[in-house]
Amino acid sequence: MTIPFFPPDLFAADRDALVETVRMIGGGPAQKFILGDQTRRLERELGHMLGAADVVACGSGTGALTLILHAMGIGAGDEVIVPAFGCAPLAATVVNLGAVPVFADIRPHTMVLDPEEVEPLIGARTRAIVGAHMFSVMADMPRLREIADRHGLRLVEDSAVAQGATLRGRPAGTWGDAGLFSFVQVKTFGGPGEGGVVVTDDTSLGHTVRMLRNHGQDGQRFRYERIGYNSRFDEVLAAFQLHRLPGLAARLERRARIADYYTERFTELRDRGIIPPPPGREGRCYYVYCLLADDRDALGDHLAVHGVASHVYYPVPLPRQPAFAHLAAERAWPRAEDACRRILAIPVYPHLTDCQVEHIADTVCAFAGEHAAVRGPDTGPR
Ligand SMILES: *Cc1c(COP(=O)(O)O)cnc(C)c1O
């Protein structure tokens, strides 16, 4: 009865193909289970779609971020500017390389890294900026690019959630010195397991990432050029992703259409305490669809009562997390705090039926209606 936030039947239509893929790789004469022909084909096809010089498949989105930062030479004594609002890998990958994440606040409505907050944080130790696309909106990559260039910094684009999005005609993942995608199950090009890719036009960086993902080997087995990682890619996953790739555009379009419909319905709720993401398709990605709601918890409860699962992420800014608090100076991130108080994600996956989508929109609108009535007209300017 309840509409789940992420559906359990993501791959229902492709189950036979998945089993066939396991049979093909598992029974194939090569008995090659990692970094084989399927992985190379997936890398080539994604590179072709993106117009990128190199795509390197690796163990996960987090692995991709680690490999990029490591290949850029980020290490002890360096600072990397990251968004204060986002997921753990944005800061953890930096810390794990011995560097220090410096948290910058976000833009209030779109919740992506605010370039105006980045610039004052740049100092003598700053080496890189990590911009991340957040759920429904791409970061302001042109402006971040301009700031990075002016200060001689590397620009990393965490495009884990934005595969298929474009800004000024340029695909997400290709704006930074390197970008990445995650193939963890729930992402827009998720698969049945773990995986990710690094995307870059910097062939030297790509070459280093390729070495680092497989213990620092450069083609020659058991010769270690660099201290690397095990962040390799699985052939079964590569074959399955190749099978799913032709359908990706249609699935993304379905997500975008659902989002268009939501935004159309929700725009009039703006003065009733519920704000949808900005409309349009430019620089939009619909991994999840996030509302900003004054009474977020009450809205989440209302949705649950009416059979709609929703999700709060992220509930706490990164520099307020127990893991990272010791790295955070006595600074404040008021917009990240505000986003954490108000954000609520509702389902937006491609195989929601029109009827379910309408029910979700109706339920949000009904809440706003009742809510406005309860609050009355004298709530002051908003
Ligand atoms: C999912 C995600 C990652 C990590 O990807 P994994 O494949 O889960 O390691 C990194 N950054 C962002 C913004 C993400 O959403």
PDB file of N, CA, C and O and ligand atoms in Angstrom, residues 60-62 87 89 133 158 160-161 182 184 187 194-195, ligand 1:
ATOM      1  N   SER A  60      33.784   2.066  -6.386  1.00  0.00           N
ATOM      2  CA  SER A  60      32.597   2.770  -5.887  1.00  0.00           C
ATOM      3  C   SER A  60      32.746   4.260  -6.183  1.00  0.00           C
ATOM      4  O   SER A  60      33.821   4.699  -6.621  1.00  0.00           O
ATOM      5  N   GLY A  61      31.705   5.018  -5.902  1.00  0.00           N
ATOM      6  CA  GLY A  61      31.804   6.473  -6.014  1.00  0.00           C
ATOM      7  C   GLY A  61      32.822   7.023  -5.021  1.00  0.00           C
ATOM      8  O   GLY A  61      33.604   7.926  -5.343  1.00  0.00           O
ATOM      9  N   THR A  62      32.821   6.456  -3.822  1.00  0.00           N
ATOM     10  CA  THR A  62      33.789   6.870  -2.810  1.00  0.00           C
ATOM     11  C   THR A  62      35.213   6.540  -3.269  1.00  0.00           C
ATOM     12  O   THR A  62      36.137   7.350  -3.105  1.00  0.00           O
ATOM     13  N   CYS A  87      27.201  14.236   1.840  1.00  0.00           N
ATOM     14  CA  CYS A  87      27.436  12.922   2.424  1.00  0.00           C
ATOM     15  C   CYS A  87      28.888  12.771   2.878  1.00  0.00           C
ATOM     16  O   CYS A  87      29.778  13.497   2.432  1.00  0.00           O
ATOM     17  N   PRO A  89      31.512  10.860   2.302  1.00  0.00           N
ATOM     18  CA  PRO A  89      32.721  10.739   1.473  1.00  0.00           C
ATOM     19  C   PRO A  89      33.317  12.085   1.048  1.00  0.00           C
ATOM     20  O   PRO A  89      34.529  12.162   0.805  1.00  0.00           O
ATOM     21  N   HIS A 133      27.039  18.053  -6.856  1.00  0.00           N
ATOM     22  CA  HIS A 133      25.650  18.256  -7.259  1.00  0.00           C
ATOM     23  C   HIS A 133      24.772  17.623  -6.194  1.00  0.00           C
ATOM     24  O   HIS A 133      25.031  16.500  -5.753  1.00  0.00           O
ATOM     25  N   ASP A 158      32.005  16.270  -7.806  1.00  0.00           N
ATOM     26  CA  ASP A 158      31.311  15.080  -7.311  1.00  0.00           C
ATOM     27  C   ASP A 158      29.937  15.030  -7.973  1.00  0.00           C
ATOM     28  O   ASP A 158      28.969  15.614  -7.488  1.00  0.00           O
ATOM     29  N   ALA A 160      28.278  12.274  -8.496  1.00  0.00           N
ATOM     30  CA  ALA A 160      27.772  10.926  -8.195  1.00  0.00           C
ATOM     31  C   ALA A 160      26.279  10.790  -8.456  1.00  0.00           C
ATOM     32  O   ALA A 160      25.815   9.743  -8.910  1.00  0.00           O
ATOM     33  N   VAL A 161      25.518  11.856  -8.196  1.00  0.00           N
ATOM     34  CA  VAL A 161      24.060  11.758  -8.312  1.00  0.00           C
ATOM     35  C   VAL A 161      23.531  12.348  -9.617  1.00  0.00           C
ATOM     36  O   VAL A 161      22.319  12.388  -9.826  1.00  0.00           O
ATOM     37  N   SER A 182      28.534   7.237  -9.376  1.00  0.00           N
ATOM     38  CA  SER A 182      28.405   6.074  -8.503  1.00  0.00           C
ATOM     39  C   SER A 182      27.349   5.147  -9.088  1.00  0.00           C
ATOM     40  O   SER A 182      26.305   5.602  -9.554  1.00  0.00           O
ATOM     41  N   VAL A 184      26.085   2.643  -7.181  1.00  0.00           N
ATOM     42  CA  VAL A 184      25.428   1.939  -6.085  1.00  0.00           C
ATOM     43  C   VAL A 184      23.923   1.892  -6.399  1.00  0.00           C
ATOM     44  O   VAL A 184      23.379   2.787  -7.065  1.00  0.00           O
ATOM     45  N   LYS A 187      21.377   4.921  -7.029  1.00  0.00           N
ATOM     46  CA  LYS A 187      21.719   6.067  -7.889  1.00  0.00           C
ATOM     47  C   LYS A 187      21.042   5.930  -9.253  1.00  0.00           C
ATOM     48  O   LYS A 187      20.587   4.854  -9.621  1.00  0.00           O
ATOM     49  N   GLU A 194      28.276  -2.765  -6.122  1.00  0.00           N
ATOM     50  CA  GLU A 194      29.071  -1.549  -5.913  1.00  0.00           C
ATOM     51  C   GLU A 194      29.887  -1.235  -7.159  1.00  0.00           C
ATOM     52  O   GLU A 194      30.430  -2.140  -7.797  1.00  0.00           O
ATOM     53  N   GLY A 195      30.020   0.028  -7.462  1.00  0.00           N
ATOM     54  CA  GLY A 195      30.877   0.421  -8.576  1.00  0.00           C
ATOM     55  C   GLY A 195      30.819   1.916  -8.778  1.00  0.00           C
ATOM     56  O   GLY A 195      29.968   2.613  -8.208  1.00  0.00           O
TER      57      GLY A 195
HETATM   58  C1  LIG B   1      26.529   8.219  -3.406  1.00  0.00           C
HETATM   59  C2  LIG B   1      27.477   9.351  -3.328  1.00  0.00           C
HETATM   60  C3  LIG B   1      28.862   9.150  -3.177  1.00  0.00           C
HETATM   61  C4  LIG B   1      29.462   7.793  -2.909  1.00  0.00           C
HETATM   62  O1  LIG B   1      29.200   6.822  -3.837  1.00  0.00           O
HETATM   63  P1  LIG B   1      29.314   5.278  -3.368  1.00  0.00           P
HETATM   64  O2  LIG B   1      29.266   4.533  -4.666  1.00  0.00           O
HETATM   65  O3  LIG B   1      28.163   5.010  -2.480  1.00  0.00           O
HETATM   66  O4  LIG B   1      30.619   5.121  -2.685  1.00  0.00           O
HETATM   67  C5  LIG B   1      29.677  10.255  -3.171  1.00  0.00           C
HETATM   68  N1  LIG B   1      29.192  11.495  -3.321  1.00  0.00           N
HETATM   69  C6  LIG B   1      27.875  11.739  -3.457  1.00  0.00           C
HETATM   70  C7  LIG B   1      27.390  13.135  -3.635  1.00  0.00           C
HETATM   71  C8  LIG B   1      26.976  10.679  -3.453  1.00  0.00           C
HETATM   72  O5  LIG B   1      25.665  10.921  -3.543  1.00  0.00           O
END
